[in-house]
XYZ file of C-alpha atoms in Angstrom:
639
model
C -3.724 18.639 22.280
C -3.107 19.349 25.779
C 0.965 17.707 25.972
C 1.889 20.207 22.909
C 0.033 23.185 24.050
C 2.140 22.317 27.456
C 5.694 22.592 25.006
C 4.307 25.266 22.997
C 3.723 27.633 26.386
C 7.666 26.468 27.498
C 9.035 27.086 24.018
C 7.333 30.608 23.657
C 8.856 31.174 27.557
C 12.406 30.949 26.358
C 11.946 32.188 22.990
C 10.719 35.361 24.492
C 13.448 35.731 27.058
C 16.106 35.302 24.609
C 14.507 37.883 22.432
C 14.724 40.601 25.180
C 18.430 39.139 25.908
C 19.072 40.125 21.721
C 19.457 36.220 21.444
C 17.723 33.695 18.378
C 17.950 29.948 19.184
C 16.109 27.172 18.206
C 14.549 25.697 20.932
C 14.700 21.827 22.073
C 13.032 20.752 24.605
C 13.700 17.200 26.754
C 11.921 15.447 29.789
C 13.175 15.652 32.730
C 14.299 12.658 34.324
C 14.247 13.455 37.611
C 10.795 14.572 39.113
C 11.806 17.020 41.814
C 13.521 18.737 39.510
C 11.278 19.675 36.668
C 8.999 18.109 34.089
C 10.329 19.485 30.987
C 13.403 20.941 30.033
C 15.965 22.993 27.613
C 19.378 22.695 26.959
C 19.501 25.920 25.407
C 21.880 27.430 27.969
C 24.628 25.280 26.896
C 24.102 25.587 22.703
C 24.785 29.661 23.604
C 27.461 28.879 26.190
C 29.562 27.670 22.784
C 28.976 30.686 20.454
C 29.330 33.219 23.618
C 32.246 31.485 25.622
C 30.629 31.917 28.743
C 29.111 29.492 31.423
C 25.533 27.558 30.757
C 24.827 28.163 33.918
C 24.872 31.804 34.017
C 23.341 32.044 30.964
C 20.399 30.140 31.898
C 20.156 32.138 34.908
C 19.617 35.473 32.551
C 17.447 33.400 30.692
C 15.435 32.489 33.558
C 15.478 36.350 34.857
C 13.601 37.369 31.795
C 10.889 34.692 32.018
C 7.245 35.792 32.063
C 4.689 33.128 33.106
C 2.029 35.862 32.975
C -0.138 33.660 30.361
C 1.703 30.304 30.237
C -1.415 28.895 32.086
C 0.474 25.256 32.660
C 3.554 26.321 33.671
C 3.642 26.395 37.444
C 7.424 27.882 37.430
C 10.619 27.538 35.897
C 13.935 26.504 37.799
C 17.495 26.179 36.377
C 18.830 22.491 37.135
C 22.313 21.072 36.967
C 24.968 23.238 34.782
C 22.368 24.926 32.774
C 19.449 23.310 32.206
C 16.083 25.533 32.125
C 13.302 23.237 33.644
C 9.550 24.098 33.881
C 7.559 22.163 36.323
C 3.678 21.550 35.091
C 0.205 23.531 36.861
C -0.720 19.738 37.476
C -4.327 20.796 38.207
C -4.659 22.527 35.372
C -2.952 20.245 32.723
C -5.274 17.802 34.165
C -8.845 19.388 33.588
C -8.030 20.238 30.498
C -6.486 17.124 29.377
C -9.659 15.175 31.104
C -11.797 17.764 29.333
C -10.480 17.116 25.580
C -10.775 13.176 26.769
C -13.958 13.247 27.651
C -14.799 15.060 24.810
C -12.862 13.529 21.832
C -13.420 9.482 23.645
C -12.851 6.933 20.801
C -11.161 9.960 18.337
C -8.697 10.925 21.463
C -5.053 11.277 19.149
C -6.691 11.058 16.290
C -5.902 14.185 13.482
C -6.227 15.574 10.531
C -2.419 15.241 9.669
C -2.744 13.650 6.486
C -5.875 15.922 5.088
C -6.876 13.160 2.679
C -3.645 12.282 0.896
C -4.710 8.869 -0.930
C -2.491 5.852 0.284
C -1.931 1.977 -0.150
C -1.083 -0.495 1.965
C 0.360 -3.219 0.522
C 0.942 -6.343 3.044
C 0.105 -9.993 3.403
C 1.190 -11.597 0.172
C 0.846 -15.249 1.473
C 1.038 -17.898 -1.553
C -2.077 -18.958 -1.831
C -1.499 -22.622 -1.820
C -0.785 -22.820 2.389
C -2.017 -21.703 5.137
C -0.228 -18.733 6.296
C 1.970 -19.093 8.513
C 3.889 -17.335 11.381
C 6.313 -14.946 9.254
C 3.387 -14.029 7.460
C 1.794 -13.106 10.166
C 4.485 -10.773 11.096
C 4.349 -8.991 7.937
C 0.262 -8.483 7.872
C 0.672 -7.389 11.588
C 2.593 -4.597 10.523
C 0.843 -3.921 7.769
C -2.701 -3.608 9.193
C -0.901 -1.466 12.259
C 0.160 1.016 9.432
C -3.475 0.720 7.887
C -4.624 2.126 11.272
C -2.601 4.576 12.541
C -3.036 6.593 8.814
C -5.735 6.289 8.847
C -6.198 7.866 12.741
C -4.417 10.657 11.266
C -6.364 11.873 8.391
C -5.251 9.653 6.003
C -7.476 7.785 3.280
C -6.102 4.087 3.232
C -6.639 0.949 1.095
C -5.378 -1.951 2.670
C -4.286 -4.589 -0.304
C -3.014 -7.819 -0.589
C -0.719 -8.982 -4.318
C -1.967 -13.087 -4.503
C 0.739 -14.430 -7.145
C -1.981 -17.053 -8.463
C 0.640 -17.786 -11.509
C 4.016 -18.766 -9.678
C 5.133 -22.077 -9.580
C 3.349 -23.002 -6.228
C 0.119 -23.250 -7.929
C 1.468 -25.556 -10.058
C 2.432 -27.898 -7.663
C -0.971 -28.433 -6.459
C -2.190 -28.888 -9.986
C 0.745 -31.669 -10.345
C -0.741 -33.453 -7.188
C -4.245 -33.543 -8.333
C -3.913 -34.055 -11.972
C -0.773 -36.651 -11.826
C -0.639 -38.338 -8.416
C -4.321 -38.498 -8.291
C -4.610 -36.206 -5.030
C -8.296 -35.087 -3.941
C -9.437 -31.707 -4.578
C -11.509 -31.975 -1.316
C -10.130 -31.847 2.156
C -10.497 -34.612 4.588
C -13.544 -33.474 7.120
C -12.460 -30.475 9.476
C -9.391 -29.570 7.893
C -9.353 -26.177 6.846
C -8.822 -25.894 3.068
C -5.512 -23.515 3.119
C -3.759 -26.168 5.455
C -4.955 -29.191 3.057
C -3.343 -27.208 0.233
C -0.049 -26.746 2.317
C 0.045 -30.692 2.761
C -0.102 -31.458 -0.724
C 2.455 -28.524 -1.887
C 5.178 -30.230 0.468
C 4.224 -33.485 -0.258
C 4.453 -32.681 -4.082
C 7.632 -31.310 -3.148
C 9.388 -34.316 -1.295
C 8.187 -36.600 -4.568
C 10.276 -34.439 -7.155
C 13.700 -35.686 -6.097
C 12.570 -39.651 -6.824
C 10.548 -38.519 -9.960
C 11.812 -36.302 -12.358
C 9.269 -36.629 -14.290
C 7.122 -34.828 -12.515
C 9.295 -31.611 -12.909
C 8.150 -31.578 -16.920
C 4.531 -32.406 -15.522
C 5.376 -29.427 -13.660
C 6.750 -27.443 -16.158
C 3.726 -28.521 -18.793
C 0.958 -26.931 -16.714
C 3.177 -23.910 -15.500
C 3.140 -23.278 -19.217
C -0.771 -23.887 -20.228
C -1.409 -21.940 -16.759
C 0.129 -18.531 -17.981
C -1.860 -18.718 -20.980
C -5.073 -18.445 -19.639
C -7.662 -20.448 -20.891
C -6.973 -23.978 -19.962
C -8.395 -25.751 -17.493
C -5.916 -25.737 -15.383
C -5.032 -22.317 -15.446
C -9.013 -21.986 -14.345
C -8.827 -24.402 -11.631
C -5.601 -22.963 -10.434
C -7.689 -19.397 -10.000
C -10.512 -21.550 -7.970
C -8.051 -22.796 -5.829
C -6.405 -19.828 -4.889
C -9.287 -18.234 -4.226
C -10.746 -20.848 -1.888
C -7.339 -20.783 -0.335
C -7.291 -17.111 -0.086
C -10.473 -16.412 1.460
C -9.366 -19.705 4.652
C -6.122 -17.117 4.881
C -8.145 -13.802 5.220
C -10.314 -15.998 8.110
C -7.238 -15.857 9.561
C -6.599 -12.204 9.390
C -9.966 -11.672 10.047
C -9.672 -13.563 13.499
C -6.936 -10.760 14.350
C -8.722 -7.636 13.117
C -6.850 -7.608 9.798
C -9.107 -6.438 6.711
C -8.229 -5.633 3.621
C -9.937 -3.801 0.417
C -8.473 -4.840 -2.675
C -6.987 -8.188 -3.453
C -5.189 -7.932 -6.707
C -3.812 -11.149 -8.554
C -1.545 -11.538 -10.502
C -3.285 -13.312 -13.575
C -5.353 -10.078 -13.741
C -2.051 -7.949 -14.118
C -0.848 -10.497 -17.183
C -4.015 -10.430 -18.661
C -4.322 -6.517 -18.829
C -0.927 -6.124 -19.929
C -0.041 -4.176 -17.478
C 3.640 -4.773 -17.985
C 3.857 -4.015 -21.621
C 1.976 -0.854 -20.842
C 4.977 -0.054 -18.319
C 7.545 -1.127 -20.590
C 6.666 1.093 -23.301
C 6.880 3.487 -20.187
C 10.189 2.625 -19.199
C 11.357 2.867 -23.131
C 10.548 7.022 -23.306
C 13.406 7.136 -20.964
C 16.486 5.558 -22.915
C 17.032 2.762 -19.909
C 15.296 0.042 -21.903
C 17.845 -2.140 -23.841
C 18.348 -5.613 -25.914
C 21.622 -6.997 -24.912
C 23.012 -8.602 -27.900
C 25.462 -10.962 -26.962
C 27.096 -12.568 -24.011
C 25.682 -14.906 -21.208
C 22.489 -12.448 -21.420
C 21.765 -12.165 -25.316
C 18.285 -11.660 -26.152
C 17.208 -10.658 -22.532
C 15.721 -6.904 -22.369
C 17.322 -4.938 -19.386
C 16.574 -1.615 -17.525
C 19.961 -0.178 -18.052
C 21.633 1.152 -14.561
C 24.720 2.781 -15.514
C 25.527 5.805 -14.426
C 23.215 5.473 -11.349
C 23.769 2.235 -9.861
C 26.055 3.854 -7.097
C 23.857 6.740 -6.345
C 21.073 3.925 -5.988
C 22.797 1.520 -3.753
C 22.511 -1.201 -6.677
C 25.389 -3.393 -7.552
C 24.712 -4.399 -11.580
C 24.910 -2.692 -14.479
C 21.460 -3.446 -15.884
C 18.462 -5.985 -14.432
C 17.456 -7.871 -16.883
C 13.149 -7.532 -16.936
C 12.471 -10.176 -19.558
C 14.213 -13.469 -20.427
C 15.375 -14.073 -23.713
C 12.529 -16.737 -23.996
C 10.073 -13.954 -23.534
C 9.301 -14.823 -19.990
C 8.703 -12.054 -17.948
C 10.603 -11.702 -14.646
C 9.213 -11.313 -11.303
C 10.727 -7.801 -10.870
C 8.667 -6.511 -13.971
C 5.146 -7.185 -12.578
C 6.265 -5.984 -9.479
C 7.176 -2.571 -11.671
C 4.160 -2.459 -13.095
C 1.957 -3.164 -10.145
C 4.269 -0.409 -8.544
C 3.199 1.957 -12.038
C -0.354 1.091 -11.632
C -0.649 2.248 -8.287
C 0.907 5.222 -8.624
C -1.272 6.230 -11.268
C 2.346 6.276 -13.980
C -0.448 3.474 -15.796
C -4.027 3.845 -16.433
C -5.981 1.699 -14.177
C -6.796 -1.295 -16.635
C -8.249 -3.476 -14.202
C -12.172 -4.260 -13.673
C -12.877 -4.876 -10.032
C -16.117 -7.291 -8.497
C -16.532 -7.918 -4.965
C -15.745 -11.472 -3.347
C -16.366 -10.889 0.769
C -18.409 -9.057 3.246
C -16.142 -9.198 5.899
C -17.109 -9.070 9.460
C -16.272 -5.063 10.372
C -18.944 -4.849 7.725
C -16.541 -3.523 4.973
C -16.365 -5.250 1.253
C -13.534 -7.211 0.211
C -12.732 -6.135 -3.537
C -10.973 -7.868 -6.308
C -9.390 -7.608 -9.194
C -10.779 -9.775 -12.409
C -10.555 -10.572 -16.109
C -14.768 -11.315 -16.073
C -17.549 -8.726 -15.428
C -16.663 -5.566 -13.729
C -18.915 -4.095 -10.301
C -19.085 -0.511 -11.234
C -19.600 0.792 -7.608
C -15.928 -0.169 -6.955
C -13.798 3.167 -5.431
C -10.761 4.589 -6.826
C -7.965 2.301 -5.935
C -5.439 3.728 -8.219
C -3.315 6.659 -8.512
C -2.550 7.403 -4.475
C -0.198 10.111 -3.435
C 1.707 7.147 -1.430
C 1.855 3.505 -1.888
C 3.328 1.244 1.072
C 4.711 -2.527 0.106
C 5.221 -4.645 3.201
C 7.722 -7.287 1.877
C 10.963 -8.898 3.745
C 14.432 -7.446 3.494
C 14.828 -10.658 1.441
C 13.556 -8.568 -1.608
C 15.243 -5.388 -0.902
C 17.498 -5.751 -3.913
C 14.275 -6.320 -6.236
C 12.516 -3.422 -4.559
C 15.214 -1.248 -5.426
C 14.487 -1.746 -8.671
C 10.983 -1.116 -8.469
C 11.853 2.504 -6.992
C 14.574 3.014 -9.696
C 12.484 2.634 -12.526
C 9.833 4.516 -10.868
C 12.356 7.483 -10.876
C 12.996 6.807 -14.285
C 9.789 6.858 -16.218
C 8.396 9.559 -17.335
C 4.953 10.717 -15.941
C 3.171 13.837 -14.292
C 2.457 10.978 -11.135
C 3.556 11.546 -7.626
C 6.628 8.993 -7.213
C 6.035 8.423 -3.388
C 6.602 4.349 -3.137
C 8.050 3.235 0.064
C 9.550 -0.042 0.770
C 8.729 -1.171 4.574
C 11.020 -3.816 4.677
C 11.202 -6.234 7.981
C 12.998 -9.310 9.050
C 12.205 -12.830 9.424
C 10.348 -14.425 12.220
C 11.807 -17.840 14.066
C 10.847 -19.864 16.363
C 11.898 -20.379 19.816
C 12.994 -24.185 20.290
C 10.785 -24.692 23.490
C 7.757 -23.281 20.825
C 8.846 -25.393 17.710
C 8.666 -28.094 20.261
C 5.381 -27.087 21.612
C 3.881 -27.176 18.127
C 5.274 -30.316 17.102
C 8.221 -29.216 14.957
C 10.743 -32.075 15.015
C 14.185 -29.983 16.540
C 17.525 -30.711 18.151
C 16.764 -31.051 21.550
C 19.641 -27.701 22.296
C 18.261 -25.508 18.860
C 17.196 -22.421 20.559
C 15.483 -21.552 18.019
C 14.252 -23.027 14.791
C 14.177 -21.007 11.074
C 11.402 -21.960 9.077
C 11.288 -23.754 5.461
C 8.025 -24.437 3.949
C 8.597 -27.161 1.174
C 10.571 -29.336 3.891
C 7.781 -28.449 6.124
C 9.055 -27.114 8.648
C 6.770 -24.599 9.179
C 4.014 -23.408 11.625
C 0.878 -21.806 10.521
C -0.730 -19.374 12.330
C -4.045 -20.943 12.875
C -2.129 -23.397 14.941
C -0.087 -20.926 16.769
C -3.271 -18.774 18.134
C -5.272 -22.275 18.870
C -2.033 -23.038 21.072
C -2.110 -19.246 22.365
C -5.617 -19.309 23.069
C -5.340 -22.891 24.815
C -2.810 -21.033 27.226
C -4.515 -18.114 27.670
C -7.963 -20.223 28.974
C -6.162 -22.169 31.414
C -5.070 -19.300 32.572
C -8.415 -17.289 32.205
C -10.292 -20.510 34.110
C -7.796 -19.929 36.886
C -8.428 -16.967 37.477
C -12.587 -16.704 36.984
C -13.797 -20.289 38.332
C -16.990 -19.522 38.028
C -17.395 -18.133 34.936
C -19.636 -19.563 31.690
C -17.752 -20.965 28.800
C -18.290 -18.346 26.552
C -17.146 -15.494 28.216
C -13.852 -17.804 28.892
C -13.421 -18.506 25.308
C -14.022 -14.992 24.264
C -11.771 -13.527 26.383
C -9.089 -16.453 25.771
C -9.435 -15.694 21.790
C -8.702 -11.577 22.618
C -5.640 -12.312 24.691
C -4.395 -14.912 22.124
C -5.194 -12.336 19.319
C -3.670 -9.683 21.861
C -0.083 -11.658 22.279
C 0.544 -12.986 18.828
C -0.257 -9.146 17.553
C 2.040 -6.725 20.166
C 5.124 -9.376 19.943
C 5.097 -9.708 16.028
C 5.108 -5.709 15.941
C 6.543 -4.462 18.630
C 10.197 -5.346 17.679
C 12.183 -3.527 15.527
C 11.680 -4.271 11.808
C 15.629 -4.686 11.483
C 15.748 -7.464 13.871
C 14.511 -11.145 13.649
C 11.762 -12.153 15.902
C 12.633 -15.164 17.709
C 8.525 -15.803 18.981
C 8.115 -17.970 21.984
C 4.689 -18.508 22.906
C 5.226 -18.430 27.172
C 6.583 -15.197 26.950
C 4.487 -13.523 24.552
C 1.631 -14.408 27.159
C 3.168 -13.222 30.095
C 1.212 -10.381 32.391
C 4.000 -9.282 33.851
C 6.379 -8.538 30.993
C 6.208 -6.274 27.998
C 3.241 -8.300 26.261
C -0.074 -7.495 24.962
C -1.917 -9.059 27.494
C 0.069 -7.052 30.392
C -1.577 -3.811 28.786
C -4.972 -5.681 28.339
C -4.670 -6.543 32.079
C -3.764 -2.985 33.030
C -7.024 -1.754 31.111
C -9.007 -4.572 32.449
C -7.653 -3.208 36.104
C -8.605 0.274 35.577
C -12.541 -0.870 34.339
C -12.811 -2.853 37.770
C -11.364 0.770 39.494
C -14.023 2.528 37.968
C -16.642 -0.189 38.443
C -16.107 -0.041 42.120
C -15.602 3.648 42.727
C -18.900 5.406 44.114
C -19.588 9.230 42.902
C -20.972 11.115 45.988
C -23.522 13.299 44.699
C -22.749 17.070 44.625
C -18.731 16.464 45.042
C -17.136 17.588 42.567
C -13.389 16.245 41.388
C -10.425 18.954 42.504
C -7.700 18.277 40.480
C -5.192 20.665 42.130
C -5.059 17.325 45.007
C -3.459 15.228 42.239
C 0.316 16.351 43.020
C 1.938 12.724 43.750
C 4.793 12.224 41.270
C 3.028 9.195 39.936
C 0.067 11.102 39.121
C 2.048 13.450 37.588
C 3.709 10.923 35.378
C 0.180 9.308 34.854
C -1.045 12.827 33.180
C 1.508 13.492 31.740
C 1.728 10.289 29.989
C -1.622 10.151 29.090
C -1.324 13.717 27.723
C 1.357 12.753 25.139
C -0.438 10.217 23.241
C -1.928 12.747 20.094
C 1.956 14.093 19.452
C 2.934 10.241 19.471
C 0.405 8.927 16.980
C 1.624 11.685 14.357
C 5.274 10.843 14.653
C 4.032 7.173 14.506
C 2.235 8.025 10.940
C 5.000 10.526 9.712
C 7.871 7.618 10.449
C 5.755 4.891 9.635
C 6.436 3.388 12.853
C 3.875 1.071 14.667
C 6.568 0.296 16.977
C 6.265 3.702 18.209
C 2.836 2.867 19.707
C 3.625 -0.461 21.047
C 6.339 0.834 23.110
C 4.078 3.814 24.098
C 0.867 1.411 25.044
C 3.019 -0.545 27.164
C 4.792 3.082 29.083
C 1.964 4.005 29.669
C 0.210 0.839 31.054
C 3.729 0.201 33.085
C 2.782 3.821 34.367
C -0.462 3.211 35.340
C 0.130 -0.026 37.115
C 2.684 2.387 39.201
C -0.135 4.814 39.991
C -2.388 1.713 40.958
C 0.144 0.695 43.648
C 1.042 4.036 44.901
C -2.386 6.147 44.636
C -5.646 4.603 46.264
C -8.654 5.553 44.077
C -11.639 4.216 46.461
C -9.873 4.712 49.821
C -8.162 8.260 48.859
C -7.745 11.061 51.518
C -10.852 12.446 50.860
C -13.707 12.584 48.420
C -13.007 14.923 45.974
C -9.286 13.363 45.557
C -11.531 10.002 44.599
C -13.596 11.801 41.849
C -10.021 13.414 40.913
C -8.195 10.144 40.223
C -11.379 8.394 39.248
C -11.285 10.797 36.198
C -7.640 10.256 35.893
C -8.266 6.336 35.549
C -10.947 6.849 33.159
C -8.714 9.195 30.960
C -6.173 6.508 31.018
C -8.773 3.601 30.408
C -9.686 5.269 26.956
C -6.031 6.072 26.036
C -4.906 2.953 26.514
C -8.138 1.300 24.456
C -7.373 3.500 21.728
C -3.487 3.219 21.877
C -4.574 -0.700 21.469
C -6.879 -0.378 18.854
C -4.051 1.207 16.414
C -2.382 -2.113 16.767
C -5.549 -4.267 16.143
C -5.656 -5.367 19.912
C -8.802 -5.797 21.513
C -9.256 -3.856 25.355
C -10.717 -6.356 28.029
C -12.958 -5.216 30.595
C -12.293 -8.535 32.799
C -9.492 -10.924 32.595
């Protein structure tokens, strides 16, 4: 990795010169803002200047005295800046062959590593109810998911990608209520995709339990035969959900989002998965019956004594009603046990999708078990994508992982994000009834107001065609559609990840498709401008590229830009942060498009400055595709 050898040579310069001044200091090292004077930098100057009372800038000047260059092969020379800083300015030429050269080399692997050396994760994301269409928050939270699926596994990491289908909450019932009481069809009118059919029914089931009560004991009646098992209802209920599922992984499929395991909640009640965990739970003295008060009969984990340390408010959380119901919180303790291997894996596994990258889509099941299933259970790390709106409940889950005994790796992470809303001008777009001032619109799916994300990337794509048509008159209707569906794909994908998980998205389609600001399709467009670079460049035959010519500070900027993607995809995995990369692929295509305006590739000074920037293009061209691609955006050659 060309960027790190670049900090390890300026690191070792310092270190060294401090050794021969009798000095030991950590050394930090920053980029320099201002190009003329440096390219990296240290502050080290001024760290010493408080523990020797003397001036950073005469420090650093000793420092600088004692630097030897002798092997530091890209380090040109070293300067000291402002009131102490030690800055190193870059051997451009060099730095660029050999960052060309590992390109070149490594292509479609460029920042990829062996960081993780096989340490077993899950991915836990999606989670849609499968009775709707997913819609636009979900999206969110499968975005990020999938970005995490890729960037582990880029660094060494061996991922399963999973979505938890709660095929036994009350939603499902609703559906069942429509059908089996109001005489709904089972079938879909023609060309209505079955996950939005569902949707329809669920809120129209919805609006009809306020003038008919009862209903809610219809309700209640097959909520109850349901969890048993064996009815017919609780069998139809799995069809359903299944045929919704697979319309909502169409939809992730249609954004490069693939999973491996589906597991289901039935499955988890019919193993007894839970009772497996409770008797789990009970080895550590936390389990108790509370036996009287407004909780009598319910069985709690008991939290006293670490509720503070744990950020948790109550004194115990109760895990099963004093009906015997099972909470939500338990299964999710379970599943949590189960994947950490803290539970034998009970479940039997049979395939259910050949997806189109080729891979199997697995599922759990209480019927015949595919043997050739892989090891889903028992990872070093397991990852659950789910809203801040269950951060209290996921708390739980960790605490009781800390609390049962086991031999298992505890590693469970919580990636929590916010909520996604709308922006008024969108809601109005997509024909969500809102005050005509509402700048933006918060969703709620049983008063339907909600937009699904089919609908959203058929009104993306829409755009993005007029646009496309604009732009390439001539061109035959697929290639317009094709590229239309990559820069829909493109713009729903890098605005639902690139903001910070802590903050709600407010999503407006016009901006999320604009080429000029910090969008998806701006970076598509800068790729798609350096293919047509390097489609019109001619190689003169027997001139070869001299990259000691390539001393403009945007080249400089370019390479060294370029050069930092590896170090930035292994902080992205270590913090978990997809953001990281979506703020990086849009740097560095900002950067480029700077070099394009500034640098002439085709009509450069003189040939071998061409070949020298044609290479540099060409090293950006498959950063910035592979930058992309750990996002689960699609490069364009032409836009």
């Amino acid at each position: 990795m060309t960027y790190t050898k670049l900090v390890s040579q300026a690191k070792a310069a310092i270190s060294e010169a401090l050794e021969k001044l009798g000095f030991s200091e950590e050394i930090e090292l920053l980029d320099v803002p201002v190009a003329e004077l440096g390219d990296v930098g240290s502050p080290v100057a001024f760290v010493l200047s408080k523990k020797l009372h003397r001036s950073p800038r005469d420090i650093a000047e000793e420092i600088k005295a004692r630097i030897d260059l002798g092997d530091k092969d890209l380090i040109e020379r070293v300067q000291v800046a402002g009131g102490g800083y030690i800055n190193f300015f870059l051997n451009v030429g060099k730095l660029a062959e050999d960052l060309i050269g590992e390109i070149t080399e490594e292509g479609v692997s460029y920042g990829s590593s062996n960081l993780g050396e096989g340490k077993r994760v899950q991915v836990e994301h999606m989670n849609s109810n499968p009775n709707k269409a997913m819609h636009i928050g979900t999206a969110r939270n499968t975005c990020l998911g999938d970005s995490l699926v890729r960037i582990l596994r880029s660094t060494g990491h061996e991922v399963y990608s999973l979505n938890y289908v709660d095929d036994s909450g009350a939603q499902m019932a609703d559906y069942l209520v429509g059908h089996f009481y109001l005489g709904m069809p089972l079938e879909p009118p023609p060309r209505v995709k079955f996950d939005h059919y569902a949707g329809e029914i669920y809120v129209e089931v919805n609006k009809l339990y306020e003038s008919r009560p009862d209903l809610r004991e219809k309700k209640a009646h097959v909520i109850q035969v349901m969890e048993k098992g064996t009815s017919k209802e609780a069998g139809l209920a799995r069809e359903l959900a299944l045929r919704v599922g697979l319309e909502q992984a169409r939809t992730c499929w249609r954004m490069n989002i693939f999973f491996n395991l589906w597991n289901w909640e039935t499955d988890i009640l019919h193993a007894n998965l839970f009772d497996l965990a409770l008797e789990r739970l009970k080895e550590s003295g936390r389990i108790k019956k509370i036996e009287s008060g407004p909780h009598e009969g319910c069985t709690v984990l008991d939290l006293q004594g670490i509720q503070e340390y744990l950020g948790l408010e109550k004194q115990f959380e109760v895990l099963i009603r004093s009906d015997e119901t099972v909470m939500y919180v338990s299964k999710d303790i379970a599943y949590a046990m189960w994947k950490l291997g803290v539970l034998p894996d009970v479940f039997k596994y049979m395939k259910i999708a050949e997806q189109p990258n080729g891979e199997t889509l697995w599922s759990t099941t209480s019927a015949g078990e595919d043997l050739s299933h892989p090891d889903f259970a028992g990872v070093d790390l397991a990852i659950s994508v789910i809203d801040v709106r269950q951060s209290h409940e996921q708390n739980i889950v960790k605490t009781a992982l800390k609390t049962a005994p086991s031999e298992a790796k505890r590693n469970y992470v919580h990636y929590a994000y916010e909520v996604v809303s709308l922006s008024g001008s969108t809601a109005r777009q997509m024909g969500v009834t809102v005050e005509d001032e509402a700048k933006s619109v918060q969703m709620a799916g049983r008063r339907g107001i909600v937009v699904d994300t089919d609908d959203v990337l058929e009104a993306l794509k829409k755009k993005a065609l007029e646009e496309t048509k604009k732009r390439n008159p001539t061109a035959e209707t697929p290639w317009l559609e094709s590229v239309a569906e990559k820069v829909a794909v493109a713009a729903l994908r890098f605005d639902l990840t690139k903001q910070d998980n802590d903050k709600i998205i407010i999503f407006d389609m016009d901006d999320a498709l604009d080429l000029e600001g910090e969008t998806g399709p701006y970076i598509q467009y800068a790729y798609a401008r350096a293919s047509r670079i390097l489609e019109k460049t001619r190689v003169q035959s027997g001139v070869q590229a001299n990259y000691t010519k390539l001393q403009s500070p945007y080249e400089k900027k370019l390479i060294i830009e370029i050069s930092k993607f590896p170090e930035l995809v292994m902080e992205a995995a270590k913090n978990l942060d997809p953001q990281a990369v979506t703020r990086y692929a849009y740097k560095l295509a900002a950067t480029f498009n700077e070099f394009y305006e500034k640098c002439p590739v085709i009509h450069a000074e003189n040939p071998e400055l061409t070949i020298a920037r044609r290479e540099l293009v060409k090293a950006f061209r498959t950063t910035v595709r592979n930058a992309l691609g750990l996002i689960g955006i699609e490069a364009i050659e032409k836009m």
